[in-house]
Amino acid sequence: MEKEYHILSLSGGKDSTALAFFMKENMPEIFEKLELVFYDTGCDLPETYDYLNKIEIFLNKKITKVKPEKSFEHIFHTNFLIPAPHRRYCTVELKVKPSWKHIYKKIEKEGLGIFNLYIGIRADEAWRKGISPKTEQEKKLVNPKYPFIDYLITKSDVENILVSKGILYPDYYKWRARNGCYFCFYQKPIDWINLYEKHPELYKKAMYYEETGLKSHGEIFRWCSYGSLRDMIKKENLEKIKKNQTIIKQKPELKLIKIL
């Protein structure tokens, strides 16, 4: 019988966390053999690392933290290019490559087998791209699994899992819309402002990367469509972004009117 590995990739976000709790309760025989893995970019928020510690305590299971061979700092100072939607080298270098290296290390140490990778994509977002092995070798090794899609688990179910288990959401959700690196280019302007106020040292690091990259390559691309990070925190811009966010929050929800 072919050896089987079971790995759940934890991001420190709500969905992958809820999946770990879901599997413990509904798939106990797999959970017992399951390895929880966090691909540590070194660029996550302090709240993410706090939440991971909390997960370990609640699940009574150690999380394997896998670091990239080269840090973001090293990669940036090699090419002086900041990550962007058209060059997401951050994902490739800090997460994808380390994940494959982790798999090959396990093969070397424990033997060849099939890697069942459990991904927290929900039923209400089944269109999202999960793991897509590219080479024939990768396709033979990896078996992507989506328990939330199989069990029709949606966003509201995820919320119920986190609340019922008492772990709740990571603290960064109080001021930020998404999980990920502190300099993620998918952040909204208000997320950047909140980063500046919550973690000014990280905002300044992001500002340094942006300005150094711009200076080195003369690029127009900036991490936020609103403008440069330095300009964003000028008093008049900061107040404008906050005011705009307040208007959006106060805007009433649109309701569909059924036409008879």
Coordinates of C-alpha atoms in Angstrom, one line a residue:
M1 CA 0.0 0.0 0.0
E2 CA 1.3 3.4 -1.0
K3 CA 2.4 5.7 1.8
E4 CA 0.1 8.7 2.4
Y5 CA 0.9 12.1 3.9
H6 CA -1.7 14.5 5.1
I7 CA -0.9 18.3 5.2
L8 CA -3.1 21.3 6.0
S9 CA -1.6 24.6 5.0
L10 CA -2.4 27.2 7.7
S11 CA -2.2 30.8 6.7
G12 CA -3.2 32.3 10.0
G13 CA -6.5 33.4 8.4
K14 CA -10.1 32.4 9.3
D15 CA -10.8 29.7 6.6
S16 CA -7.7 27.5 7.0
T17 CA -8.1 27.8 10.8
A18 CA -11.7 26.8 10.7
L19 CA -10.8 23.8 8.4
A20 CA -8.3 22.5 11.1
F21 CA -11.1 22.6 13.7
F22 CA -13.6 21.1 11.3
M23 CA -11.3 18.2 10.5
K24 CA -10.6 17.5 14.1
E25 CA -14.3 17.1 14.8
N26 CA -15.5 15.5 11.5
M27 CA -12.4 13.7 10.2
P28 CA -10.6 12.6 13.4
E29 CA -8.8 9.6 11.9
I30 CA -7.2 12.0 9.4
F31 CA -6.6 14.8 11.9
E32 CA -4.6 12.4 14.0
K33 CA -2.1 12.0 11.1
L34 CA -2.5 15.6 9.9
E35 CA 0.5 17.9 9.8
L36 CA -0.4 21.6 10.2
V37 CA 2.1 23.7 8.2
F38 CA 2.6 27.5 8.2
Y39 CA 4.8 28.9 5.4
D40 CA 6.5 31.7 7.3
T41 CA 7.3 34.6 4.9
G42 CA 8.8 36.6 7.8
C43 CA 6.5 39.4 6.6
D44 CA 3.3 38.5 8.4
L45 CA 1.7 40.7 11.0
P46 CA 2.4 40.2 14.8
E47 CA -1.3 39.4 15.2
T48 CA -0.9 36.4 12.8
Y49 CA 1.9 34.9 14.8
D50 CA -0.1 35.4 18.0
Y51 CA -3.1 33.6 16.4
L52 CA -0.9 30.7 15.4
N53 CA 0.2 30.2 19.0
K54 CA -3.5 30.3 20.0
I55 CA -4.3 27.6 17.4
E56 CA -1.6 25.3 18.7
I57 CA -3.1 25.6 22.2
F58 CA -6.7 25.1 21.2
L59 CA -5.9 22.1 19.0
N60 CA -3.2 20.7 21.2
K61 CA -1.2 20.2 18.0
K62 CA 2.2 21.6 17.0
I63 CA 2.4 23.8 13.8
T64 CA 5.4 23.2 11.5
K65 CA 6.8 26.5 10.5
V66 CA 8.6 26.4 7.1
K67 CA 10.8 29.4 6.1
P68 CA 12.0 30.2 2.6
E69 CA 15.7 29.7 1.8
K70 CA 16.1 33.4 1.1
S71 CA 14.2 36.1 3.1
F72 CA 12.1 38.8 1.4
E73 CA 14.8 41.3 2.5
H74 CA 17.5 39.3 0.6
I75 CA 15.3 38.9 -2.5
F76 CA 14.4 42.6 -2.6
H77 CA 18.0 43.7 -2.2
T78 CA 19.0 41.4 -5.1
N79 CA 16.6 42.8 -7.7
F80 CA 15.1 46.0 -6.0
L81 CA 11.7 45.2 -7.4
I82 CA 8.6 45.4 -5.1
P83 CA 6.0 42.7 -5.6
A84 CA 3.1 43.6 -7.8
P85 CA 0.0 41.9 -9.4
H86 CA 2.1 41.4 -12.6
R87 CA 5.0 39.9 -10.7
R88 CA 3.9 38.0 -7.6
Y89 CA 7.4 36.7 -6.9
C90 CA 6.6 37.0 -3.2
T91 CA 4.1 34.2 -3.4
V92 CA 6.4 32.0 -5.5
E93 CA 9.6 32.6 -3.5
L94 CA 8.1 32.8 0.0
K95 CA 5.3 30.2 -0.1
V96 CA 5.2 28.0 -3.3
K97 CA 8.9 27.0 -3.4
P98 CA 9.2 26.4 0.4
S99 CA 6.1 24.2 0.2
W100 CA 7.6 22.0 -2.5
K101 CA 10.9 21.9 -0.6
H102 CA 9.0 20.7 2.5
I103 CA 7.4 17.9 0.4
Y104 CA 10.7 16.7 -1.0
K105 CA 12.4 16.8 2.4
K106 CA 9.7 14.5 3.8
I107 CA 10.2 12.1 0.9
E108 CA 13.9 12.1 1.5
K109 CA 13.4 11.4 5.2
E110 CA 10.3 9.2 5.3
G111 CA 9.9 7.8 1.8
L112 CA 7.9 8.3 -1.4
G113 CA 4.1 8.6 -1.1
I114 CA 1.0 10.6 -2.0
F115 CA 0.6 14.0 -0.4
N116 CA -3.0 14.8 0.5
L117 CA -3.0 18.6 0.7
Y118 CA -6.1 20.1 2.5
I119 CA -7.1 23.5 1.4
G120 CA -9.6 25.8 3.1
I121 CA -11.5 27.0 0.0
R122 CA -15.2 27.3 0.9
A123 CA -18.2 26.0 -1.1
D124 CA -19.3 29.6 -1.8
E125 CA -16.0 30.4 -3.5
A126 CA -15.4 27.1 -5.3
W127 CA -14.4 29.1 -8.4
R128 CA -11.1 30.1 -6.7
K129 CA -7.9 28.5 -7.9
G130 CA -6.5 26.1 -5.4
I131 CA -3.3 24.0 -5.8
S132 CA -2.5 23.3 -9.4
P133 CA 0.4 20.9 -9.8
K134 CA 2.3 21.8 -13.0
T135 CA 4.7 19.0 -13.9
E136 CA 3.8 15.3 -14.3
Q137 CA 5.9 14.6 -11.2
E138 CA 4.0 17.1 -9.1
K139 CA 0.7 15.6 -10.4
K140 CA 1.8 12.2 -9.2
L141 CA 2.8 13.4 -5.8
V142 CA 0.0 15.8 -4.8
N143 CA -3.7 15.1 -4.2
P144 CA -5.5 18.5 -3.5
K145 CA -8.5 18.1 -1.2
Y146 CA -11.2 20.6 -0.5
P147 CA -13.3 19.4 2.5
F148 CA -15.3 22.7 2.7
I149 CA -16.5 22.2 -0.9
D150 CA -17.3 18.6 -0.3
Y151 CA -19.3 19.3 2.9
L152 CA -20.9 22.5 1.4
I153 CA -19.3 24.8 4.1
T154 CA -19.8 28.5 3.5
K155 CA -18.6 31.7 5.0
S156 CA -21.3 31.8 7.7
D157 CA -20.4 28.2 8.6
V158 CA -16.8 29.2 9.0
E159 CA -17.8 32.0 11.4
N160 CA -19.9 29.5 13.4
I161 CA -17.0 27.1 13.7
L162 CA -14.6 29.8 15.0
V163 CA -17.2 31.2 17.5
S164 CA -18.4 27.8 18.7
K165 CA -14.8 26.7 19.3
G166 CA -14.0 29.9 21.2
I167 CA -11.0 30.8 19.1
L168 CA -12.8 33.6 17.2
Y169 CA -11.1 35.7 14.5
P170 CA -7.5 36.8 14.4
D171 CA -7.1 40.3 15.9
Y172 CA -6.0 41.9 12.6
Y173 CA -9.5 41.5 11.3
K174 CA -10.5 44.3 13.6
W175 CA -8.7 46.8 11.4
R176 CA -7.7 45.0 8.2
A177 CA -9.8 43.3 5.5
R178 CA -7.5 40.5 4.6
N179 CA -4.8 38.1 5.8
G180 CA -1.3 38.2 4.4
C181 CA 2.0 40.1 4.4
Y182 CA 1.9 43.6 5.9
F183 CA 2.9 45.1 2.5
C184 CA 0.3 43.2 0.4
F185 CA -0.5 45.2 -2.7
Y186 CA -4.1 44.0 -2.5
Q187 CA -4.8 46.1 0.6
K188 CA -7.2 49.0 0.4
P189 CA -6.0 52.6 1.3
I190 CA -7.7 52.4 4.7
D191 CA -5.8 49.1 5.5
W192 CA -2.5 51.0 4.8
I193 CA -3.6 53.8 7.0
N194 CA -4.5 51.4 9.8
L195 CA -1.2 49.6 9.4
Y196 CA 0.5 53.0 9.8
E197 CA -1.4 53.6 13.0
K198 CA -1.2 50.1 14.4
H199 CA 2.4 49.1 13.3
P200 CA 4.2 52.3 12.2
E201 CA 7.5 50.4 12.1
L202 CA 6.1 48.0 9.4
Y203 CA 4.6 50.9 7.5
K204 CA 8.0 52.6 7.4
K205 CA 9.7 49.4 6.2
A206 CA 7.1 49.1 3.4
M207 CA 7.7 52.8 2.5
Y208 CA 11.4 52.1 2.3
Y209 CA 10.9 49.2 0.0
E210 CA 8.6 51.2 -2.2
E211 CA 10.9 54.2 -2.5
T212 CA 14.0 52.2 -3.0
G213 CA 12.3 50.2 -5.7
L214 CA 11.1 53.3 -7.5
K215 CA 14.5 54.9 -7.2
S216 CA 16.3 51.9 -8.6
H217 CA 14.0 51.2 -11.6
G218 CA 12.1 54.5 -12.1
E219 CA 8.8 52.6 -12.1
I220 CA 5.4 54.2 -11.9
F221 CA 3.9 51.3 -10.0
R222 CA 3.2 51.9 -6.3
W223 CA 1.8 49.5 -3.7
C224 CA -1.4 51.4 -3.4
S225 CA -3.4 53.0 -6.2
Y226 CA -4.1 56.1 -4.0
G227 CA -0.5 57.2 -4.3
S228 CA 2.9 56.7 -2.7
L229 CA 2.9 55.5 0.9
R230 CA 4.7 58.7 2.0
D231 CA 2.0 60.8 0.4
M232 CA -0.8 58.8 1.9
I233 CA 0.1 59.7 5.5
K234 CA 0.2 63.4 4.9
K235 CA -2.5 64.9 7.1
E236 CA -4.9 66.0 4.3
N237 CA -4.7 62.6 2.6
L238 CA -4.9 60.6 5.7
E239 CA -8.1 62.4 6.8
K240 CA -9.6 62.1 3.3
I241 CA -9.0 58.3 3.3
K242 CA -10.6 57.9 6.7
K243 CA -13.5 60.1 5.8
N244 CA -14.1 58.1 2.6
Q245 CA -14.1 54.9 4.6
T246 CA -16.7 56.3 7.0
I247 CA -18.9 57.2 4.1
I248 CA -18.7 53.7 2.7
K249 CA -19.5 52.1 6.1
Q250 CA -22.5 54.4 6.5
K251 CA -23.8 53.8 3.0
P252 CA -27.1 51.7 3.3
E253 CA -27.1 48.3 1.7
L254 CA -28.8 48.0 -1.7
K255 CA -31.7 45.7 -1.7
L256 CA -33.0 43.8 -4.7
I257 CA -36.5 44.8 -5.6
K258 CA -38.6 42.0 -7.1
I259 CA -40.4 43.2 -10.2
L260 CA -43.7 41.5 -10.7

